[in-house]
Each structure stands twice: as C-alpha cells, then as structure tokens.
Short mmCIF file of C-alpha atoms in Angstrom, two decimals:
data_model
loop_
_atom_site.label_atom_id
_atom_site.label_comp_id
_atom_site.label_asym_id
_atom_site.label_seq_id
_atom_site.Cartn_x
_atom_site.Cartn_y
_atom_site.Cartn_z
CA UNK A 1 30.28 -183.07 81.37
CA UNK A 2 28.83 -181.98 84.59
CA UNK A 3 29.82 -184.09 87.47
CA UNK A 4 28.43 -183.81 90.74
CA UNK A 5 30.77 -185.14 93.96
CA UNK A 6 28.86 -187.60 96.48
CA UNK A 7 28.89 -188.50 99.87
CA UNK A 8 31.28 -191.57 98.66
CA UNK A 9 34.00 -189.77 97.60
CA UNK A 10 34.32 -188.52 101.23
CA UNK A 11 36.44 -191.43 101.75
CA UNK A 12 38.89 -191.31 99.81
CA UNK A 13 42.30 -191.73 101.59
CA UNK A 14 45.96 -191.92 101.65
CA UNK A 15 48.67 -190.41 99.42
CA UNK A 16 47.82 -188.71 96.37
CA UNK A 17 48.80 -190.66 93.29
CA UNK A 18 51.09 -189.08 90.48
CA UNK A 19 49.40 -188.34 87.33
CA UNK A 20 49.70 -185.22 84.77
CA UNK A 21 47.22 -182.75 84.77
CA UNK A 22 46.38 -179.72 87.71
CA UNK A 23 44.76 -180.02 90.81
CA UNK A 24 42.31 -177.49 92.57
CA UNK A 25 42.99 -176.45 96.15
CA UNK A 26 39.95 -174.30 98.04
CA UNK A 27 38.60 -174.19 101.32
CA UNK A 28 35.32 -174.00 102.33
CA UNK A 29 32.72 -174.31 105.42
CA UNK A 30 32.79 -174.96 107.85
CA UNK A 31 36.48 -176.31 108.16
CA UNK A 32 37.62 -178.22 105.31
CA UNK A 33 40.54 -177.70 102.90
CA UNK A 34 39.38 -179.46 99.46
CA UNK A 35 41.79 -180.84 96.50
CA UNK A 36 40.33 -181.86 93.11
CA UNK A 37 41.36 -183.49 90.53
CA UNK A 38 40.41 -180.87 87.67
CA UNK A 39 40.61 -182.97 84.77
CA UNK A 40 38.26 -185.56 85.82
CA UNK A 41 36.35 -183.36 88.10
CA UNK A 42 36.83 -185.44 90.97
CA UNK A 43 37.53 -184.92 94.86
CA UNK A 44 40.91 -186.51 95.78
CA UNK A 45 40.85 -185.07 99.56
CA UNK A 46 38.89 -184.03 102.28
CA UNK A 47 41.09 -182.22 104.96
CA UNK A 48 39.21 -181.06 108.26
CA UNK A 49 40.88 -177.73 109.59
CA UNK A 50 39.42 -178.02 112.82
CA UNK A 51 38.73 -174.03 112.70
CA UNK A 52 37.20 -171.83 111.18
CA UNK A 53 38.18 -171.35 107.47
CA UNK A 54 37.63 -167.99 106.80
CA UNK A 55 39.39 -165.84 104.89
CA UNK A 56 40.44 -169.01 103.27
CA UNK A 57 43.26 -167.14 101.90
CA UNK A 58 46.01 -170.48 100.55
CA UNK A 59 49.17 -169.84 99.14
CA UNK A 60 51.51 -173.27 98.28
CA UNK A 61 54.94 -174.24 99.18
CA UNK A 62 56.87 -174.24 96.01
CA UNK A 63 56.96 -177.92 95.37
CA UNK A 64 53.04 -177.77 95.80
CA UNK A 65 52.65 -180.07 98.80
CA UNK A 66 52.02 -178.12 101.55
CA UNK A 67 48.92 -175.56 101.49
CA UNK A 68 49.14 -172.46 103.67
CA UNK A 69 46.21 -170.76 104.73
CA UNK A 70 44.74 -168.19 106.88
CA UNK A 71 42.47 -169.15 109.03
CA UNK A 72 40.73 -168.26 112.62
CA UNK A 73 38.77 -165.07 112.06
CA UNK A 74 42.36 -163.44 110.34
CA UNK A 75 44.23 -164.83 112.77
CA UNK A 76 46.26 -168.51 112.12
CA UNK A 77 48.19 -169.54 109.70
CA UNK A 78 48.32 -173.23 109.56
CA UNK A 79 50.04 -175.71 106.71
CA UNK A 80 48.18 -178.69 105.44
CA UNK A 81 49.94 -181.70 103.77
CA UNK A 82 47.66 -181.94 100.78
CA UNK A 83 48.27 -185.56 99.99
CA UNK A 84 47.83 -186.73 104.19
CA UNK A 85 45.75 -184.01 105.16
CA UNK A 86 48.76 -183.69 107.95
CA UNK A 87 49.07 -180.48 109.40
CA UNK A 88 52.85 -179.41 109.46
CA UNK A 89 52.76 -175.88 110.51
CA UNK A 90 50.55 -173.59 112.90
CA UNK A 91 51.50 -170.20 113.90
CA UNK A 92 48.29 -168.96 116.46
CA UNK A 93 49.52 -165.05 116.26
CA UNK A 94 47.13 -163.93 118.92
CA UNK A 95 47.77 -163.88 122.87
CA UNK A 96 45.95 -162.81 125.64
CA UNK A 97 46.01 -159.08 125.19
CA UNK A 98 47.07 -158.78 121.46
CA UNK A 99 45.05 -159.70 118.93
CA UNK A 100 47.19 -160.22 115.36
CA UNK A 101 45.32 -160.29 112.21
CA UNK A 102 46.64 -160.61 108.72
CA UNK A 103 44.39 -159.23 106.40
CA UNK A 104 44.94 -161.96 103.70
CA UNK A 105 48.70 -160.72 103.33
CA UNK A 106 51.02 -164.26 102.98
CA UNK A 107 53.39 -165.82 100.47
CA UNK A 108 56.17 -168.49 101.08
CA UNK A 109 59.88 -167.79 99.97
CA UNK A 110 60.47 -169.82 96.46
CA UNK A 111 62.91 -171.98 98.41
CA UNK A 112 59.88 -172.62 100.51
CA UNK A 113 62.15 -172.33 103.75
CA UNK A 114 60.34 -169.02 105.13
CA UNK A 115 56.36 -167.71 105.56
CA UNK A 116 55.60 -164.21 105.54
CA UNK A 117 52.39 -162.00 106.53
CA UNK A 118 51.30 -158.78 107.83
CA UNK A 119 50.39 -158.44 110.84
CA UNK A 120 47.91 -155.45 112.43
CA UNK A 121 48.42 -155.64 116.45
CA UNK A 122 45.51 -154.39 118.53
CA UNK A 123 46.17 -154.32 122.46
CA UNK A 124 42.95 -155.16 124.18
CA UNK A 125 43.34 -152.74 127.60
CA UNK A 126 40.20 -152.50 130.23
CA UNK A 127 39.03 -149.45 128.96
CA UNK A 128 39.75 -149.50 124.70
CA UNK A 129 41.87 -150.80 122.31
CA UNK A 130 45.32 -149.85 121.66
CA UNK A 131 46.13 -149.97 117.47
CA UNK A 132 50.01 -151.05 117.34
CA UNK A 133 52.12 -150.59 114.42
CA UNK A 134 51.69 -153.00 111.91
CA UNK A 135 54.50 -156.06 111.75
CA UNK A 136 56.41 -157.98 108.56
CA UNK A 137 56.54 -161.20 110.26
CA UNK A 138 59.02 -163.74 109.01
CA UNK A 139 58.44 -167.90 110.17
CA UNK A 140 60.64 -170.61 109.38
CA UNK A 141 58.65 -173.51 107.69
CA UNK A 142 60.07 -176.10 109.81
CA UNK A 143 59.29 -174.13 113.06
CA UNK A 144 56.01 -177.10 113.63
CA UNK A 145 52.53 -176.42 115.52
CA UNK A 146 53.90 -173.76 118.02
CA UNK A 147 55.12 -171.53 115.16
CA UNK A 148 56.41 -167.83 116.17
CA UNK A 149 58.64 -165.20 113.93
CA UNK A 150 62.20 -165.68 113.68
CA UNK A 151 62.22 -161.94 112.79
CA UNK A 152 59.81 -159.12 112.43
CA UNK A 153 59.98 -155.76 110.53
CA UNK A 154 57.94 -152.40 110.32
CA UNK A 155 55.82 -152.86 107.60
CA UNK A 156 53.27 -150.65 105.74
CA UNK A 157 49.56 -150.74 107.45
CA UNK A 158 46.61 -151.23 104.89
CA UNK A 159 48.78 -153.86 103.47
CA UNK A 160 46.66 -157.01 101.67
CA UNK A 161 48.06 -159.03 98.88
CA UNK A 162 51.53 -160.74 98.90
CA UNK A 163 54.04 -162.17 96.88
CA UNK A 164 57.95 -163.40 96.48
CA UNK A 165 60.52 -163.39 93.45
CA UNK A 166 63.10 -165.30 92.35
CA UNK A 167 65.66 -162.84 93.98
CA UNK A 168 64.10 -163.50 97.79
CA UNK A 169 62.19 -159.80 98.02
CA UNK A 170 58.18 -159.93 98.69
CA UNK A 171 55.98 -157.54 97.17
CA UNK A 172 53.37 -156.13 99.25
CA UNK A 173 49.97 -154.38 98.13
CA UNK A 174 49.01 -151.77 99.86
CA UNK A 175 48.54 -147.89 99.27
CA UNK A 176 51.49 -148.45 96.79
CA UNK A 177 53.03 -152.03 95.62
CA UNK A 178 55.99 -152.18 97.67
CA UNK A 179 59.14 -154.27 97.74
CA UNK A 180 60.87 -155.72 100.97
CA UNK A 181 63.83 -157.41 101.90
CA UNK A 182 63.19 -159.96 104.25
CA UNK A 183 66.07 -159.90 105.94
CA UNK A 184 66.22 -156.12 107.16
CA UNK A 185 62.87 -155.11 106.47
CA UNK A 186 64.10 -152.58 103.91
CA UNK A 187 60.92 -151.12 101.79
CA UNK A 188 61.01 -149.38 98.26
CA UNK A 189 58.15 -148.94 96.57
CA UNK A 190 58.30 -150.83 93.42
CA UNK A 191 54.59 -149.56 91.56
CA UNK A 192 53.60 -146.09 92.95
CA UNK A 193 49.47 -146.87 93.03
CA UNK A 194 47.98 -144.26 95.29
CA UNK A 195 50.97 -141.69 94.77
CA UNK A 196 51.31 -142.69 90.88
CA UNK A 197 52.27 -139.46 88.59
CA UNK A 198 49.24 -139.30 86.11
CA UNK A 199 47.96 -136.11 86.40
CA UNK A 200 45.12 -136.89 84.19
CA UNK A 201 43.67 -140.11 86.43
CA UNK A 202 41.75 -139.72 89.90
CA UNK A 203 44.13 -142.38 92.17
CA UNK A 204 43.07 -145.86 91.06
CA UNK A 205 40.76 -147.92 93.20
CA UNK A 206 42.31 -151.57 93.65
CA UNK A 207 40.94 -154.64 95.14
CA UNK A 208 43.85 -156.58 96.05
CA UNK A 209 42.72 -159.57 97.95
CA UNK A 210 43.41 -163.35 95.59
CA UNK A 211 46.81 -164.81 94.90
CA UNK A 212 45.39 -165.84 91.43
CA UNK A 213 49.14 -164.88 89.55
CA UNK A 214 50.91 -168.08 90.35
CA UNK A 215 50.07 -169.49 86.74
CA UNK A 216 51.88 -166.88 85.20
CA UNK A 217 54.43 -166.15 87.40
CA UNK A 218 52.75 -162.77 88.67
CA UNK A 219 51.87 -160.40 91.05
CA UNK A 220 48.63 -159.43 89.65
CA UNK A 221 46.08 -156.62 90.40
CA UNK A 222 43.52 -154.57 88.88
CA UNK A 223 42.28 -150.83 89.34
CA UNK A 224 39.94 -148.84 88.32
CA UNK A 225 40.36 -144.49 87.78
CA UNK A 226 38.12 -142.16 86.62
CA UNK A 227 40.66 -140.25 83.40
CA UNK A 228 40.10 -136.87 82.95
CA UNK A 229 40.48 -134.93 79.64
CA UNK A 230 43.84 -132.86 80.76
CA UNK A 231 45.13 -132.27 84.15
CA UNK A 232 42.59 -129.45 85.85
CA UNK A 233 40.42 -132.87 85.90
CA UNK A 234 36.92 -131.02 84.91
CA UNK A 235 36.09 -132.86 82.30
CA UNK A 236 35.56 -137.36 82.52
CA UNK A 237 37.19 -138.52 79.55
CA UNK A 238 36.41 -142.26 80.37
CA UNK A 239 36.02 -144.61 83.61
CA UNK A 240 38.78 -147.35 82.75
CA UNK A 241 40.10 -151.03 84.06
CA UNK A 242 43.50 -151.09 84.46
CA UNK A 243 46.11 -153.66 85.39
CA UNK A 244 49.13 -153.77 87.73
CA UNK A 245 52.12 -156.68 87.59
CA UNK A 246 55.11 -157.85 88.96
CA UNK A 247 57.20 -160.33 86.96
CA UNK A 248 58.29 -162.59 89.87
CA UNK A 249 60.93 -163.89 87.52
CA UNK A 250 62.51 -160.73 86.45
CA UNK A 251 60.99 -158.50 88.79
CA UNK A 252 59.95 -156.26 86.01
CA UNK A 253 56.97 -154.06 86.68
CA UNK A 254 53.83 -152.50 84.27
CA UNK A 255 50.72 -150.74 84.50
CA UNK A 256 48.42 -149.65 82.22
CA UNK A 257 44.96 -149.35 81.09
CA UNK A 258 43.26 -152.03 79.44
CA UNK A 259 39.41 -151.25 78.89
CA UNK A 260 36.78 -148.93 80.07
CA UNK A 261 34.62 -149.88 83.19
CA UNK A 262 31.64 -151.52 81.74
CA UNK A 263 31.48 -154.50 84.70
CA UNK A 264 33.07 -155.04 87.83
CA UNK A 265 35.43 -157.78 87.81
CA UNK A 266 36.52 -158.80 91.38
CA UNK A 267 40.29 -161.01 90.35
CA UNK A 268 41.72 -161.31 87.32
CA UNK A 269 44.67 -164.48 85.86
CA UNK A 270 46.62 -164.52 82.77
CA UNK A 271 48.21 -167.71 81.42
CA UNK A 272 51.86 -167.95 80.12
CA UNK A 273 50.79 -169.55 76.83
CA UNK A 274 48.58 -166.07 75.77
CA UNK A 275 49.89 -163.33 78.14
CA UNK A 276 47.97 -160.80 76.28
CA UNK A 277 44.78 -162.22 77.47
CA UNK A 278 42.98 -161.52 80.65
CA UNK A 279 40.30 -162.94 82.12
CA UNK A 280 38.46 -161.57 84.84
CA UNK A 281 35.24 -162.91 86.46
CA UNK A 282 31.96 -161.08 89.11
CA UNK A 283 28.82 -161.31 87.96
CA UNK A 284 30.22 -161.77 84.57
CA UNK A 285 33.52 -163.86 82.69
CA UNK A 286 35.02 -161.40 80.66
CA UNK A 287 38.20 -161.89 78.48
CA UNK A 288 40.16 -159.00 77.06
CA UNK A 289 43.21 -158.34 75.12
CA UNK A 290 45.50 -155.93 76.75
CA UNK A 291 47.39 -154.83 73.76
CA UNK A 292 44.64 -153.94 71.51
CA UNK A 293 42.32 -153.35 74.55
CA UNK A 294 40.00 -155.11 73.09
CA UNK A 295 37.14 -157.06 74.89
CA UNK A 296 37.05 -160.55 73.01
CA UNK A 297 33.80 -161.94 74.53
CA UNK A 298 32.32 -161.54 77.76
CA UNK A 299 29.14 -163.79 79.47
CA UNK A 300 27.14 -164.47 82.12
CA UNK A 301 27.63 -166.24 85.07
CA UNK A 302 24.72 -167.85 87.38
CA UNK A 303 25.91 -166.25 90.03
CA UNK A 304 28.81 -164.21 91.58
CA UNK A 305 31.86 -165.38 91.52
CA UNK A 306 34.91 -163.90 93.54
CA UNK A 307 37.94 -165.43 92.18
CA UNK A 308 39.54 -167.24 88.75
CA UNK A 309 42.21 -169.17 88.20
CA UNK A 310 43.26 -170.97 84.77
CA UNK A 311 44.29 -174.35 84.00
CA UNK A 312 48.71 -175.05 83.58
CA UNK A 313 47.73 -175.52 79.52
CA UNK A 314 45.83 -172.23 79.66
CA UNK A 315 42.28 -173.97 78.04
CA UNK A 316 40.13 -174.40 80.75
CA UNK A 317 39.27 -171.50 83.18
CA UNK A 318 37.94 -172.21 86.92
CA UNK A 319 35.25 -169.66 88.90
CA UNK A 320 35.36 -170.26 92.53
CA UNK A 321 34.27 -168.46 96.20
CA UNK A 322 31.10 -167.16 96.63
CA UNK A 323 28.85 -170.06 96.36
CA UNK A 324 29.61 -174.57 96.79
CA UNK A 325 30.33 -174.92 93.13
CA UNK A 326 33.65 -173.79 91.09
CA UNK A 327 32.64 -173.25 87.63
CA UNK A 328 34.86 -174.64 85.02
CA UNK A 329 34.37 -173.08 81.58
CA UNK A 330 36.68 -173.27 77.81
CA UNK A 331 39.48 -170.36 77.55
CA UNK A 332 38.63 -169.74 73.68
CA UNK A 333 34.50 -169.58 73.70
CA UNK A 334 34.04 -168.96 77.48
CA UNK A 335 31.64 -171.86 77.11
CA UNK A 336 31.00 -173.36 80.48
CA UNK A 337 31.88 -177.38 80.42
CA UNK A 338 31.60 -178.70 83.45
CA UNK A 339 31.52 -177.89 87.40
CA UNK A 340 32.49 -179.38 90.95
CA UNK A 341 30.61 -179.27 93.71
CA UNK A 342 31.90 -178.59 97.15
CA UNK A 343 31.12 -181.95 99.39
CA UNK A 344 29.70 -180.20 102.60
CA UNK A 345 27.63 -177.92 100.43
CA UNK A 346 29.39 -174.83 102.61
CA UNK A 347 30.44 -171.91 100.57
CA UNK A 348 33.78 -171.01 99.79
CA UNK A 349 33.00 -167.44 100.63
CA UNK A 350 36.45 -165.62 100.19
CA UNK A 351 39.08 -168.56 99.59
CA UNK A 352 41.32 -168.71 97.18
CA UNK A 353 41.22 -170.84 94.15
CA UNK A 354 44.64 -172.67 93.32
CA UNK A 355 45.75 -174.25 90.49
CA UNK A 356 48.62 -176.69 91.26
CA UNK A 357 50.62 -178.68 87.99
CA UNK A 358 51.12 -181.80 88.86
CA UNK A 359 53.41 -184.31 86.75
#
C-alpha cells in the first residue's frame, strides 16, 4: 500500500535498530542522504550533507554502515555513518589551481580498508586550462575529514563506473572494462568493449554510470550495437541490447546479446535467486530472460526513471533518480505496490539507489 513520508518522520533519531529486511540508501536535494526502511516504506534517517549532492553517486563499506558518495559538483567524496548521520570521511580533491573531478568512478576494497576513484585534473592557469593526465587515486578509510591518497596511479581517462573483487583488483569502465591492481597501478583489460573482435557489430554504445550490481555480486553494464549481416557491415541485421559482467566473486567475465533495441533502458540489476532475469527500467520496466532472450513483460512507468535496484529476496524491485519518489513494484507481474516519497520533495536527479541487507 502506498505510503506517503511526512514532515514527522523528519525526526527520527539515533541508532538504527536491527531488524531483517533491506534498507534503501539515496540522496537527494538539496543536501540530504536518505535511508528507508523498504519493507515498511518508512524513513529511518535524514542525514544533511551540508553540500551539494550531486552526482549522488553512493557506494557502501562492506559491512553496510558507512555510505560513500560523491558529492560537490564531481568533486568530494565524503562517508556518512548511516545509523548517526556522522560523517567519518572527507577527501575535498580540489585546490587552488587544480580542479579534480571523478566522474562517478568509486568503489571501496571488500575489506573496506581502502577508497578508490578516478580522478580528471584540470590546471586552472591565467590564460586557459591545462587537461592533466587522469589519476587512480587510492585513500585509506581511516584517513578522517582531511582525507588525501596514500598512492596514486595512471589510470585510463573516460573512465566512469567502478568496482572491486574478492581478490583486491577494481574494475574500471571506460573505453574497455579494465582491471587494476591497486597496489602498482598495473592495468589489463579484462572485457575488450570499444576494441571487442566482432566483426559483424558497430562498437557497442554503453552507459556506464549506477553501481546497481551489488545484489548480485556484479559489475554490471549494458550496450547497445547496431549487428550487421556479415562483416563488410552493408546490410543491419538487427539493433540489439546487450549485457556486460564481472563476477566479483570469481572474477569471471561475459558478454552477450540479450534482445533487440525496442526501448532504452538507462541501468539494469539481476538478483542471485533468478540470474537469468534482467530487469531494466527508463521510461519503461522491462524484464527479460537472457538465455532464451526472451522479453517476459515489460510496462509503463509514470515517469522516467534512471536507476533500479532489487530487493536481497529478489521479489520486490525499486525505481529511483529522476523525480522525489522511488517506485517499488512485484519482480513476477511488474505490478507496482507501493512507493516512498523523498521528505524535502528535491529530486534525486542522478543518485544511486542502494539496496543494503540488513539482519
């Protein structure tokens, strides 16, 4: 049932109490971090970022109490306590004449003990701006509120999305999906994207902005590629939706095609209990099975909505960004059964839309 958050539940305070279930972690405007409790549709905190949120971009420690986001225009990365609202960790990566942004590239080591982002340097002289090479930065967790890299490393420019396995390396999306090691900056690619070897596709056209894989363990991005009928690429054979992931378990890697480009779809999550379904969300939800390709069901939304996430039992799906409302609908009939409000009424624009198990 539909419940809509008031001006009471603003007040809500201290330490967040231990129950089974998920929580939802978003920011919105104009500076808040927001937790919910999903099951019961209900605001648990209100944390005040003092700055602007945007991109809004969260990734969590790995025991899920700290949220990490990118703030300031690109530029901050701060760490919010999610049960005190606290915050534990601010790296401002800007100075006078260089300004840092990280275009929403971050993750967190799975022993939570190091942050990593992108940065893209731009010297600010008199006369113009001076592009710098773009940085791997590596922060200790612990560093505080006057955060600055232990380490930094060459790193690939266009680079967006991030993520870390079990074996310490970070994958980073950019023109390809590239593996580093942290500790000496060492790059492989690890999914050729741009550069792939399929002579019959146009290179793929990916999108690789919301840490939505955490459910399933996953680095996860789609693409899209005009396919041709044989390699002189004369003839269109189809316009297809494809899928790219990391297992951040095993570190095993796939691509492959999954349905023809009907829709856009701007992020996509799969849920360990049904890996084979994939459900992706714009203008429309749409669910598909990627080893049939087979589109199950698909529906409309009221509006746009930039990012998905599922629920830790895989039955209820959550719509978020765009607008103040996160859209909650069933996994099986794409019914929608209930929705939260965002307090301030702000959007969430961009931000991400986390899913945290608790219990």
């Amino acid at each position: 049932m539909k419940k809509i958050l008031t001006a009471a539940a603003l007040g809500l305070a201290g330490s967040l109490p231990a129950f089974a279930g998920d929580l939802l972690v978003t920011a919105a405007r104009p500076s808040n971090l927001y937790v919910f409790d999903a099951e019961n549709r209900e605001l648990k905190k209100d944390c005040d970022l003092g700055a602007n949120m945007l991109p809004g971009v969260i990734v969590m420690s790995p025991d899920n109490n700290i949220a990490y986001i990118l703030t300031n225009n690109w530029q901050d990365v701060i760490g919010v306590n999610i049960a005190t609202c606290e915050t534990v960790f601010h790296a401002a990566q800007s100075s006078i004449d260089i300004i840092r942004r990280s275009l929403a590239s971050l993750t967190v080591s799975k022993d939570g003990t190091q942050l990593y982002t992108v940065r893209n340097p731009t010297r600010i002289h008199q006369d113009r701006y001076e592009v710098l090479p773009s940085e791997f930065a590596v922060y200790d967790t612990s560093a505080g509120l006057n955060a600055e890299p232990v380490a930094t490393h060459p790193a690939p420019r266009r680079s967006t999305l991030m993520a870390t396995d079990a074996n310490g390396d970070v994958y980073i999306a950019g023109r390809d999906i590239f593996r580093v090691d942290p500790a000496t900056g060492a790059t492989e690619t690890a999914i050729a994207n741009a550069n792939w070897d399929r002579p019959t596709y146009s290179p793929p056209d990916v999108l690789a902005f919301w840490p939505t894989g955490s459910q399933n363990d996953e680095m996860l991005l789609m693409y899209t590629a005009a396919k041709f009928t044989d390699e002189k690429q004369e003839e269109l054979a189809d316009f297809v939706w494809g899928y790219q992931s990391v297992d951040l378990t095993t570190g095993e890697t796939k691509i492959a095609d999954f349905a023809s480009f009907e829709v856009l779809m701007f992020s996509a999550a799969r849920t360990p209990h049904a890996p084979e379904h994939l459900f992706g969300v714009y203008t429309q939800l749409s669910k598909h099975n990627l080893e049939t390709q087979e589109l199950i069901k698909r529906v409309d939304l009221p509006h746009t909505y930039y990012v998905i996430n599922v629920s830790s039992d895989g039955k209820e799906l959550y719509v978020g960004g765009t607008n103040d409302d996160i859209g909650i609908y069933d996994s099986e009939t794409l019914e929608r059964v209930g929705e939260i409000r965002i307090p301030s009424g702000g959007d969430m624009s961009l931000s991400t839309l986390h899913v945290v198990p608790q219990g």
